[in-house]
mmCIF file of C-alpha atoms in Angstrom:
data_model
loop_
_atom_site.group_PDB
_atom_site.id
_atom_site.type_symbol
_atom_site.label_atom_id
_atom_site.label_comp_id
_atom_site.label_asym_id
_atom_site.label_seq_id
_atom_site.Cartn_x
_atom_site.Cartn_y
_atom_site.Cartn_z
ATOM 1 C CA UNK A 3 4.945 -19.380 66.419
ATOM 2 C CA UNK A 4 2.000 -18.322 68.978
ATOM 3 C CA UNK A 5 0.462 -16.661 66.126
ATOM 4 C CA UNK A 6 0.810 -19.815 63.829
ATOM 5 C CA UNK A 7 -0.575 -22.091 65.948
ATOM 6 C CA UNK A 8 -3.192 -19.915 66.927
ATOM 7 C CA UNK A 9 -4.747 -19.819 63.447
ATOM 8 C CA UNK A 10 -4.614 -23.815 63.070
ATOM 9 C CA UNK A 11 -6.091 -24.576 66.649
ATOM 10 C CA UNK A 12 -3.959 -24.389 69.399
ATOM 11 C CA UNK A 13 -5.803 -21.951 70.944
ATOM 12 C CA UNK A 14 -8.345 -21.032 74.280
ATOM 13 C CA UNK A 15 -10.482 -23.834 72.481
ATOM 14 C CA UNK A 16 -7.884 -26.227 72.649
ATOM 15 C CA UNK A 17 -7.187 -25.818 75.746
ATOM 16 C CA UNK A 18 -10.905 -25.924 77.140
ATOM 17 C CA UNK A 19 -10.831 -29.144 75.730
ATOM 18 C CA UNK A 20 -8.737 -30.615 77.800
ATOM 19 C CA UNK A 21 -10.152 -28.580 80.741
ATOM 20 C CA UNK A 22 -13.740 -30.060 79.938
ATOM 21 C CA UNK A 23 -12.166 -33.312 80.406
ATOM 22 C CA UNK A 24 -10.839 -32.158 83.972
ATOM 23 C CA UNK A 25 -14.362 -30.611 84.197
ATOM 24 C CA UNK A 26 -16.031 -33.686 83.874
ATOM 25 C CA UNK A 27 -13.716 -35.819 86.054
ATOM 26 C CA UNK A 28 -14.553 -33.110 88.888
ATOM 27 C CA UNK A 29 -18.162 -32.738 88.411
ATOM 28 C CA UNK A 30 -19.699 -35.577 86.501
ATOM 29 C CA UNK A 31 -23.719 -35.535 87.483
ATOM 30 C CA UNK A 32 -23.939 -32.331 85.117
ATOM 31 C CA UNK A 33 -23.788 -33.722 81.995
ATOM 32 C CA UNK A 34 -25.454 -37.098 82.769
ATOM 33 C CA UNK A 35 -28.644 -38.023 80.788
ATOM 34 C CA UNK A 36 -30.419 -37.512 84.606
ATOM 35 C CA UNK A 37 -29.313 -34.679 84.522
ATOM 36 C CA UNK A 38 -31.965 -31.260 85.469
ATOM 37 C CA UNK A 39 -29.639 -29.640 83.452
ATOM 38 C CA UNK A 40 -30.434 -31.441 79.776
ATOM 39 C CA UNK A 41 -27.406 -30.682 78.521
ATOM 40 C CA UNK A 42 -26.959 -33.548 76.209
ATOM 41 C CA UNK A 43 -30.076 -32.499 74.516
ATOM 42 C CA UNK A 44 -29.236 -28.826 74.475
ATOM 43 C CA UNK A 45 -25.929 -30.472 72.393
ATOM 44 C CA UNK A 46 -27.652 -32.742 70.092
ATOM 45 C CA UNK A 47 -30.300 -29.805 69.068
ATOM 46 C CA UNK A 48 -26.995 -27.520 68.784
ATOM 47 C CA UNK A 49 -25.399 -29.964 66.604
ATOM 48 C CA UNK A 50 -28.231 -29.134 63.784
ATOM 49 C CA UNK A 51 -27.698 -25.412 64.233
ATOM 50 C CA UNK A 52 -23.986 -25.505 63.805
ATOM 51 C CA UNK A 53 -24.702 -27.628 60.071
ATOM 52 C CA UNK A 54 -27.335 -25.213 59.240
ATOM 53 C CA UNK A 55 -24.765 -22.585 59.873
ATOM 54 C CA UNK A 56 -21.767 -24.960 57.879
ATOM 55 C CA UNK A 57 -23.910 -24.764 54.997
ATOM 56 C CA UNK A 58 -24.802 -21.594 54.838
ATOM 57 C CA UNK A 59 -21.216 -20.711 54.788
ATOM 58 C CA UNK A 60 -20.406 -23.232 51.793
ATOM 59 C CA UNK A 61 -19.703 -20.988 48.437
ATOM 60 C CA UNK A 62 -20.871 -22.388 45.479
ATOM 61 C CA UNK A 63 -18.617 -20.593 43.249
ATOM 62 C CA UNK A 64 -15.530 -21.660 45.257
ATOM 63 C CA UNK A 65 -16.505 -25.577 45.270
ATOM 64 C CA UNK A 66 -16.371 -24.261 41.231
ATOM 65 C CA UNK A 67 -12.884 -23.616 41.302
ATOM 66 C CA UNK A 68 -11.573 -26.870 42.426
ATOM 67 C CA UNK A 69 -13.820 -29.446 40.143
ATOM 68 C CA UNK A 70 -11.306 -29.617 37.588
ATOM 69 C CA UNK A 71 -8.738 -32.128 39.051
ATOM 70 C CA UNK A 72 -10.411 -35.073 39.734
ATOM 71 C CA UNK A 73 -6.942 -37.215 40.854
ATOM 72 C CA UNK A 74 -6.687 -34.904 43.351
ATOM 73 C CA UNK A 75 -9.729 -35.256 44.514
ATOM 74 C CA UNK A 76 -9.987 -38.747 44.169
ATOM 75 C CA UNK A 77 -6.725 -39.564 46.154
ATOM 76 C CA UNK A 78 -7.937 -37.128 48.969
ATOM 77 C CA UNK A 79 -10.791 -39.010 49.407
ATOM 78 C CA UNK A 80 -9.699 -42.491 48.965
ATOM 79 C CA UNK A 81 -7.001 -41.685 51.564
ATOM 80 C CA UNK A 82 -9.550 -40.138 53.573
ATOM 81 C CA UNK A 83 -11.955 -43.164 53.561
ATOM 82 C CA UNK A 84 -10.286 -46.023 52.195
ATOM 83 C CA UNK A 85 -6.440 -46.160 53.298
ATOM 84 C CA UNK A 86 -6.764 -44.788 57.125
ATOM 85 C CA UNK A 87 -9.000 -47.488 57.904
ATOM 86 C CA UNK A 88 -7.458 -50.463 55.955
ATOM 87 C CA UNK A 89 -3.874 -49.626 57.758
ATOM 88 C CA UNK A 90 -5.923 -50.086 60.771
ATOM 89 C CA UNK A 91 -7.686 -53.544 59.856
ATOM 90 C CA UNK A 92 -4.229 -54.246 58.846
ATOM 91 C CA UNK A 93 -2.417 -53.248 62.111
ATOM 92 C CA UNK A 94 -4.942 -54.916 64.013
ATOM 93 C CA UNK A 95 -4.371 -58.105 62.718
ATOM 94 C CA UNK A 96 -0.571 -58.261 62.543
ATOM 95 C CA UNK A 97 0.264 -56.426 66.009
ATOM 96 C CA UNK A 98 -0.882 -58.359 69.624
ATOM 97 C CA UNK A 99 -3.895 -55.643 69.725
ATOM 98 C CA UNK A 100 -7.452 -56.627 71.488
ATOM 99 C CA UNK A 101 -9.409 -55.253 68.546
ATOM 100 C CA UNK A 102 -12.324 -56.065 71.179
ATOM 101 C CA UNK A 103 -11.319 -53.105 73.351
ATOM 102 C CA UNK A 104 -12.903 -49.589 73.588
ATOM 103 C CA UNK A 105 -10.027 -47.648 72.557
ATOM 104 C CA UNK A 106 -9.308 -50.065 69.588
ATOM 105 C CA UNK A 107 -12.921 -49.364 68.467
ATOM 106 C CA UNK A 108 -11.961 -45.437 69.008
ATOM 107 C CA UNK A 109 -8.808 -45.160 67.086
ATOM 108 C CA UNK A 110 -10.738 -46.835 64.093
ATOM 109 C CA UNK A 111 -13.814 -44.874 64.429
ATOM 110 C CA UNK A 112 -10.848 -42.159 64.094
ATOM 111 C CA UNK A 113 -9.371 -43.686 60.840
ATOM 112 C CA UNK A 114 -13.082 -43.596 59.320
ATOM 113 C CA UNK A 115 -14.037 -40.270 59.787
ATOM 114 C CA UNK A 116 -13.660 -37.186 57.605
ATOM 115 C CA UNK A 117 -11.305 -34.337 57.399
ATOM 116 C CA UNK A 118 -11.800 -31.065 59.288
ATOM 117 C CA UNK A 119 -12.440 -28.353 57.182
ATOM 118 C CA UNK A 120 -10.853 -24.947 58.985
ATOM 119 C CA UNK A 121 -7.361 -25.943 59.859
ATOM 120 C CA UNK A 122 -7.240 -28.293 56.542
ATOM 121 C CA UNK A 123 -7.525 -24.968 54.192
ATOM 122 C CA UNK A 124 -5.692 -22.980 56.967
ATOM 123 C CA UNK A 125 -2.056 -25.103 56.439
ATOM 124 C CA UNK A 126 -2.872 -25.911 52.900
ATOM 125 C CA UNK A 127 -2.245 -21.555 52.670
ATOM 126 C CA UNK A 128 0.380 -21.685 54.974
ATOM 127 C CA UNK A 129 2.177 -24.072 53.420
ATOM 128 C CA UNK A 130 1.432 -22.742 49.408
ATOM 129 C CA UNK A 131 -0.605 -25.548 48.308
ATOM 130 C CA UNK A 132 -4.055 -25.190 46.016
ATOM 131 C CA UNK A 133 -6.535 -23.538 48.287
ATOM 132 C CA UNK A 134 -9.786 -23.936 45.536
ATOM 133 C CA UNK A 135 -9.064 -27.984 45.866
ATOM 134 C CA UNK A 136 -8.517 -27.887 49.617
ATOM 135 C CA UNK A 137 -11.707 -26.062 49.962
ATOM 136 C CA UNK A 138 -13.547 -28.325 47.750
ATOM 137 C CA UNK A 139 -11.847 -31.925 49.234
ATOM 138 C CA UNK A 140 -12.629 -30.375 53.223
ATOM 139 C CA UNK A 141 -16.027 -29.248 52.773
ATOM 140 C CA UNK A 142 -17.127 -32.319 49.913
ATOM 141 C CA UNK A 143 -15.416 -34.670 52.277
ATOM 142 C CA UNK A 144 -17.864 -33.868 55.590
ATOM 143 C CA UNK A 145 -20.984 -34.821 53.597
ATOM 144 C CA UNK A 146 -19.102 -38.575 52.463
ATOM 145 C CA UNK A 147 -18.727 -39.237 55.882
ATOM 146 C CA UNK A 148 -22.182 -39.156 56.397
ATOM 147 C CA UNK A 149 -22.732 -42.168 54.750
ATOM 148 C CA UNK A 150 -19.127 -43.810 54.685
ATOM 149 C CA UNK A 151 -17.818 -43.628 58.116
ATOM 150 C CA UNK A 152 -21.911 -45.415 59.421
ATOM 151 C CA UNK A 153 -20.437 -48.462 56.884
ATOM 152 C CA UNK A 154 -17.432 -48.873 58.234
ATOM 153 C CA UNK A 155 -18.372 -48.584 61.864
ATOM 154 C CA UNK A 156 -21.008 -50.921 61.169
ATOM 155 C CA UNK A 157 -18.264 -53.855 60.715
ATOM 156 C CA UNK A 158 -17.150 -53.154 64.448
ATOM 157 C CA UNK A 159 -20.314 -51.890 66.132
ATOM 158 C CA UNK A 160 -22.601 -54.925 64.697
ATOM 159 C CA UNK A 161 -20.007 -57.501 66.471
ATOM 160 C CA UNK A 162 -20.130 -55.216 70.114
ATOM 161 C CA UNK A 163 -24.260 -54.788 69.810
ATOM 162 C CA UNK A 164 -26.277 -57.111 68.041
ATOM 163 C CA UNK A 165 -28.920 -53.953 68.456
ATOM 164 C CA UNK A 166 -26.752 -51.683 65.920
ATOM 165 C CA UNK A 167 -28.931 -50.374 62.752
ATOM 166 C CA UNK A 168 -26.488 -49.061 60.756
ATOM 167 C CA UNK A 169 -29.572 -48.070 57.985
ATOM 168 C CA UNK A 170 -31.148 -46.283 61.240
ATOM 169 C CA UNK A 171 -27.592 -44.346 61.641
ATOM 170 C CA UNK A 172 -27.728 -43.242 57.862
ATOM 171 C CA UNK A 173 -31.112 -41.622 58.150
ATOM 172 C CA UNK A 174 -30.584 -40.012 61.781
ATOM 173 C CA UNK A 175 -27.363 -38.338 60.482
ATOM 174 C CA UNK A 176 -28.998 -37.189 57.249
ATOM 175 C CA UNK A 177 -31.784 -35.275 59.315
ATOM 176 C CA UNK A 178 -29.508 -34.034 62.180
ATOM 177 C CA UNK A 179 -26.494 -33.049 59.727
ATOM 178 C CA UNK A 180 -27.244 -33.624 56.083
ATOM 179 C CA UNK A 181 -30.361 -31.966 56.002
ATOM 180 C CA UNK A 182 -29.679 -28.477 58.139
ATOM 181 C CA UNK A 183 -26.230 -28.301 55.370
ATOM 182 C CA UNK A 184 -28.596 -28.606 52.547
ATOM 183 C CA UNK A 185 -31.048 -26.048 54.000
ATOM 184 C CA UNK A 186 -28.082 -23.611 54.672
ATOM 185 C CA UNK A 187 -26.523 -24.251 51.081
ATOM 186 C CA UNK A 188 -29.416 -23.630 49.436
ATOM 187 C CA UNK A 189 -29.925 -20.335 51.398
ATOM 188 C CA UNK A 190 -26.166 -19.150 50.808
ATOM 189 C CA UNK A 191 -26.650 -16.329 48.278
ATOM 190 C CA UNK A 192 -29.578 -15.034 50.565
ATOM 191 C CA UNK A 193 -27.823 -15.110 53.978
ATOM 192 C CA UNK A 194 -24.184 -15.968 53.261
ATOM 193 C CA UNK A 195 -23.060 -12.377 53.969
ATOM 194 C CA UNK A 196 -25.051 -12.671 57.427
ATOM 195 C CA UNK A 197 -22.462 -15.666 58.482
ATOM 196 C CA UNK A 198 -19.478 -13.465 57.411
ATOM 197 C CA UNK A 199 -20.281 -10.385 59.378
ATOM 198 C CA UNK A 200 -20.669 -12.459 62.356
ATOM 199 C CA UNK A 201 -18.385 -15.368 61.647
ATOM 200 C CA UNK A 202 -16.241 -14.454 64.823
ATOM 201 C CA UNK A 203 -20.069 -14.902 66.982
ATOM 202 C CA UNK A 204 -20.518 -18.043 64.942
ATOM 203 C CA UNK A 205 -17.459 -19.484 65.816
ATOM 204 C CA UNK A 206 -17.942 -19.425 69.443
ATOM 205 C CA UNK A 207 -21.297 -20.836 69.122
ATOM 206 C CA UNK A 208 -19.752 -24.137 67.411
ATOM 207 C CA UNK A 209 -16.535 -24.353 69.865
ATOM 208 C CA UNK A 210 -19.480 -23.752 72.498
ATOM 209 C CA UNK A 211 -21.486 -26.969 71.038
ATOM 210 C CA UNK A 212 -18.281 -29.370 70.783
ATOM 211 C CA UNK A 213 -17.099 -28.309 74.031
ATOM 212 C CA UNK A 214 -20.316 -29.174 75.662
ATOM 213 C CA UNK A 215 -20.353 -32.692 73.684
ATOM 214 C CA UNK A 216 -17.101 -33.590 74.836
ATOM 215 C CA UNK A 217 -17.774 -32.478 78.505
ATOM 216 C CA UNK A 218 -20.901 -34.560 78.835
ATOM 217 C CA UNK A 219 -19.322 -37.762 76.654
ATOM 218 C CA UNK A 220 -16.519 -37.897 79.597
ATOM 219 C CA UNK A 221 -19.377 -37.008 82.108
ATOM 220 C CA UNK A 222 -21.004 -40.308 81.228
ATOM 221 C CA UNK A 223 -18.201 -42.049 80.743
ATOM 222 C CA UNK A 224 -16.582 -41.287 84.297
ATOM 223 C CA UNK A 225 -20.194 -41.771 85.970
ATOM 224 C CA UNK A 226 -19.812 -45.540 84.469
ATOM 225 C CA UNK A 227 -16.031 -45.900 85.073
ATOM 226 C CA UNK A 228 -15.474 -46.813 81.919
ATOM 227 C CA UNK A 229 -11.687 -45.234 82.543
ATOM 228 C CA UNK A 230 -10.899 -47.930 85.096
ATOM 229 C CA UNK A 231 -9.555 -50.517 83.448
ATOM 230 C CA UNK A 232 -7.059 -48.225 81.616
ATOM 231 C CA UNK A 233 -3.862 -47.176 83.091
ATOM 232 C CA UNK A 234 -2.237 -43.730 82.888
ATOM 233 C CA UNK A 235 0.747 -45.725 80.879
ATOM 234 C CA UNK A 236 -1.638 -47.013 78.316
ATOM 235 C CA UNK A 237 -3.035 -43.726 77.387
ATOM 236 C CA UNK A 238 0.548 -42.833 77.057
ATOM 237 C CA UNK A 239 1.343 -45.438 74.614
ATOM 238 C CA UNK A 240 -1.458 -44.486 72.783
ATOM 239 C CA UNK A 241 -0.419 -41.175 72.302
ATOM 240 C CA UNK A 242 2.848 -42.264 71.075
ATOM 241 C CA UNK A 243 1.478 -44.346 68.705
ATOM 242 C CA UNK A 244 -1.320 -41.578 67.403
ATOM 243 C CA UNK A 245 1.745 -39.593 66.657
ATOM 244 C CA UNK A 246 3.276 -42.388 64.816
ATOM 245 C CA UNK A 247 -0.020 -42.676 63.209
ATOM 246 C CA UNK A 248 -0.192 -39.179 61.911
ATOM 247 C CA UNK A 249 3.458 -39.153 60.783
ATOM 248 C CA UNK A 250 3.089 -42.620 59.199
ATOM 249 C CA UNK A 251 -0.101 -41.758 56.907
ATOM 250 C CA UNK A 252 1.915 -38.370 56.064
ATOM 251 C CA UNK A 253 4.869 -40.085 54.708
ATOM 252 C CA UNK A 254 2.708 -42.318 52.878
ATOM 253 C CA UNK A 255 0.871 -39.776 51.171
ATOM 254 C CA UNK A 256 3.803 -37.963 50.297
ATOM 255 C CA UNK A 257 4.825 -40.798 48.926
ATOM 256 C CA UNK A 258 1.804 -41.279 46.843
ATOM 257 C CA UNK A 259 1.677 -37.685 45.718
ATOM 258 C CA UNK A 260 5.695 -38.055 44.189
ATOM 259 C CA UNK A 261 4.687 -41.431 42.397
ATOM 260 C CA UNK A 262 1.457 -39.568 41.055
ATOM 261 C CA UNK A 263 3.767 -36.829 39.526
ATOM 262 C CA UNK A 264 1.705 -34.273 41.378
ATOM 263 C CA UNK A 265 2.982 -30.507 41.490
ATOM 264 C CA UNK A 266 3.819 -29.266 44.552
ATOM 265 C CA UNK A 267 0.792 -27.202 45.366
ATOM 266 C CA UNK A 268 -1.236 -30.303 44.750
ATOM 267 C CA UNK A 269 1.243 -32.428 46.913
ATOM 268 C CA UNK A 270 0.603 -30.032 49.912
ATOM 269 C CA UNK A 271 -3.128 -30.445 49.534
ATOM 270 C CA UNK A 272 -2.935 -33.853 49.506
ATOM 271 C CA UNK A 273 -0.525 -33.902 52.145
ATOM 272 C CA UNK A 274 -2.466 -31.598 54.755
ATOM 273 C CA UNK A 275 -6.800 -32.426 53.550
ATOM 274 C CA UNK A 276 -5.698 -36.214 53.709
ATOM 275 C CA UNK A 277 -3.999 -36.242 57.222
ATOM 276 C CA UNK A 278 -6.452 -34.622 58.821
ATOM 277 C CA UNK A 279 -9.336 -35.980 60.589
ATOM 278 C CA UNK A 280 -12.587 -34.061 62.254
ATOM 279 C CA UNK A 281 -13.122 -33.519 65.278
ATOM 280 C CA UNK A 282 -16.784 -31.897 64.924
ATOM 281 C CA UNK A 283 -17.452 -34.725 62.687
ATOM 282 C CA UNK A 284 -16.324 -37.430 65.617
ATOM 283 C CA UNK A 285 -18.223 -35.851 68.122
ATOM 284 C CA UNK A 286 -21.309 -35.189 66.378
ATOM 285 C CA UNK A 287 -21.572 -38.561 64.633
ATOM 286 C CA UNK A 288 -20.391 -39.902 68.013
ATOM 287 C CA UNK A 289 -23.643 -39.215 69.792
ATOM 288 C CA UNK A 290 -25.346 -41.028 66.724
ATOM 289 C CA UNK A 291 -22.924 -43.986 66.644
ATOM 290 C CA UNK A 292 -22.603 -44.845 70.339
ATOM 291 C CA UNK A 293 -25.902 -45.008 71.738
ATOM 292 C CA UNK A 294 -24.311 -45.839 75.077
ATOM 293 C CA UNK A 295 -23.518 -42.121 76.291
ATOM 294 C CA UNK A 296 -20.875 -44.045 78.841
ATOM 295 C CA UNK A 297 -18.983 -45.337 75.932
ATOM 296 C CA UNK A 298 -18.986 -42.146 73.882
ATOM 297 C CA UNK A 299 -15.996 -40.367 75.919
ATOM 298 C CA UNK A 300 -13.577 -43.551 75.812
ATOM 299 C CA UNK A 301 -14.759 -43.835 71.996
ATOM 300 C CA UNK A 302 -13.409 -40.128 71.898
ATOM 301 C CA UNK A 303 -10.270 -40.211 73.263
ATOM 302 C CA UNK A 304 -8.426 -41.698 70.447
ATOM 303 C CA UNK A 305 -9.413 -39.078 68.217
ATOM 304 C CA UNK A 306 -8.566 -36.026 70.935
ATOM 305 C CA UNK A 307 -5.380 -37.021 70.777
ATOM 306 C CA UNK A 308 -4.927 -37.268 67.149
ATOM 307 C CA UNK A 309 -6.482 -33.948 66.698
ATOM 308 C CA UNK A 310 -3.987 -32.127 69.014
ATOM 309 C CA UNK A 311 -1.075 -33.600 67.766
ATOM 310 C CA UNK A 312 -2.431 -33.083 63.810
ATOM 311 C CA UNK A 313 -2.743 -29.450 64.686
ATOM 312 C CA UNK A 314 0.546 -29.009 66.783
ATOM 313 C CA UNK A 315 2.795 -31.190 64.105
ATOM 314 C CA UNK A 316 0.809 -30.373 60.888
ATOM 315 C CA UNK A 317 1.639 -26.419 61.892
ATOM 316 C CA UNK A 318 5.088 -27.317 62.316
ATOM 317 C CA UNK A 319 5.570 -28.609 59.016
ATOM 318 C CA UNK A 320 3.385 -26.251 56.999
ATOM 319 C CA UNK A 321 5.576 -23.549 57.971
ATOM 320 C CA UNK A 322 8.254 -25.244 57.333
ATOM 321 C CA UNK A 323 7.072 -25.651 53.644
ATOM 322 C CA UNK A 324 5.667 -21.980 53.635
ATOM 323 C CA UNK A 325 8.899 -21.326 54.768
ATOM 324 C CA UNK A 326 10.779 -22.956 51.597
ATOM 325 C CA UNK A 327 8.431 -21.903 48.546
#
């Protein structure tokens, strides 16, 4: 079981995680914008890097392999894009929810992100599902949500801030992310044996990036006391209900999947790439999103949660399905 969850996430980098939030709480003026330090600008030029890197990484001849089934596809991303944040419209409406509130905003800039890419393909193999179409759905699904997740954030962020260009979101993210993916794919054949000898190095550069955008998000947030007006029980609740979430949008998909007649490898892929939301993706598009660096952390929190609990109950049950094949 250590080793399992090791290889999906639940890992040193996990747990620094949490301890940047600790981190943060005990030593705020670090990661502030004042900061002599400029280590929110040290994370927003890293953010480029790691894409660069992403891209250089993507194979063309695997994204090949899984072109062929377009349902798949199709219901990965529509799940992805279009069903996570419709259940949330919908909850929001018929539940007493202030859909006004920071965290509210946070769990739906959650629903309207993309999927993570690693620990997607990592329990689609676990569990015995297509690998090719997992491949193709994680890494095709990180360039959508350069475009989709701006649109849907615009219908919340355009009510909070009259300021919010969602047009000026679009281009920022296509130079800061779009662009260094596109330099790196196009580079592949010349360098893509580079980022597998020193994939471990590589690694630890990205964890190093997301740990340090995640330790000065809660930096700024604390400085502002944005965590205030939230009591230890409501966080709890909301972890109970990101756990419901997960579970919820799992059934569901399962549930798709059998109507669709899928085969089981395709099920699993559809199961585990359409649960799944990114973590890189939130934090990086976070710094974009919320200009307000004191908001950024709250904004986060939502999706911190959901990321732990995808890895430590998506683990659980691909094994369990490895387990049965």
């Amino acid at each position: 079981m250590i080793q399992l969850l090791a290889k999906v996430g639940i890992n040193g980098f996990f747990f620094c995680l949490i301890g940047m939030i600790g981190l943060a709480y005990l030593f705020p003026s670090f990661g502030t914008e004042q900061s002599p330090l400029h280590l929110p600008q040290i994370a927003e030029y890293g953010v480029s890097v790691i894409f660069f890197f992403y891209g250089l990484k993507l194979s063309p001849e695997k994204l090949k392999k899984g072109l062929s089934n377009w349902k798949l596809h199709l219901l990965i991303q529509l799940t992805t894009f279009v069903f996570f944040p419709l259940v949330i419209i919908g909850l929001g409406k018929v539940l007493p929810i202030d859909t006004s509130s920071l965290l509210w905003t946070g769990v739906f800039y959650l629903a309207a992100l993309p999927s993570t890419v690693s620990s997607s393909v990592v329990m689609v193999a676990i569990a015995g599902g297509n690998l090719p179409a997992a491949i193709f759905n994680a890494s095709i699904s990180s360039i959508i949500g350069i475009f989709i997740t701006p649109l849907w954030m615009s219908s919340v962020l355009e009510q909070q801030d009259a300021n919010f260009d969602v047009t000026h979101v679009i281009i920022r993210l296509c130079l800061e992310v779009l662009l260094p993916v596109v330099l790196g794919f196009l580079l592949h054949k010349k360098m893509g044996k580079w980022t597998e000898k020193y994939n471990s190095a590589l690694r630890l550069f990205d964890q190093s990036i997301i740990l340090l955008i995640v330790y000065t998000s809660f930096c700024e947030s604390f400085t502002g006391n944005m965590f205030s007006n939230h009591a230890a029980s409501e966080l709890f609740q909301l972890g109970v209900s990101m756990l419901v979430f997960f579970l919820a949008m799992f059934g569901l998909m399962n549930a798709i999947s059998y109507a669709l007649k899928f085969n089981r490898p395709d099920r699993i892929t559809v199961l585990f790439c359409g649960s799944k939301k990114s973590l890189v993706q939130g934090a990086v598009m976070g710094k974009v999103l919320f200009p307000n660096p004191e908001l950024l952390g709250v904004a986060l929190l939502p999706l911190m949660m959901y990321h732990a609990l995808q890895l430590m109950v998506g683990s659980m049950i691909a094994q369990r399905m490895g387990d049965g094949r």
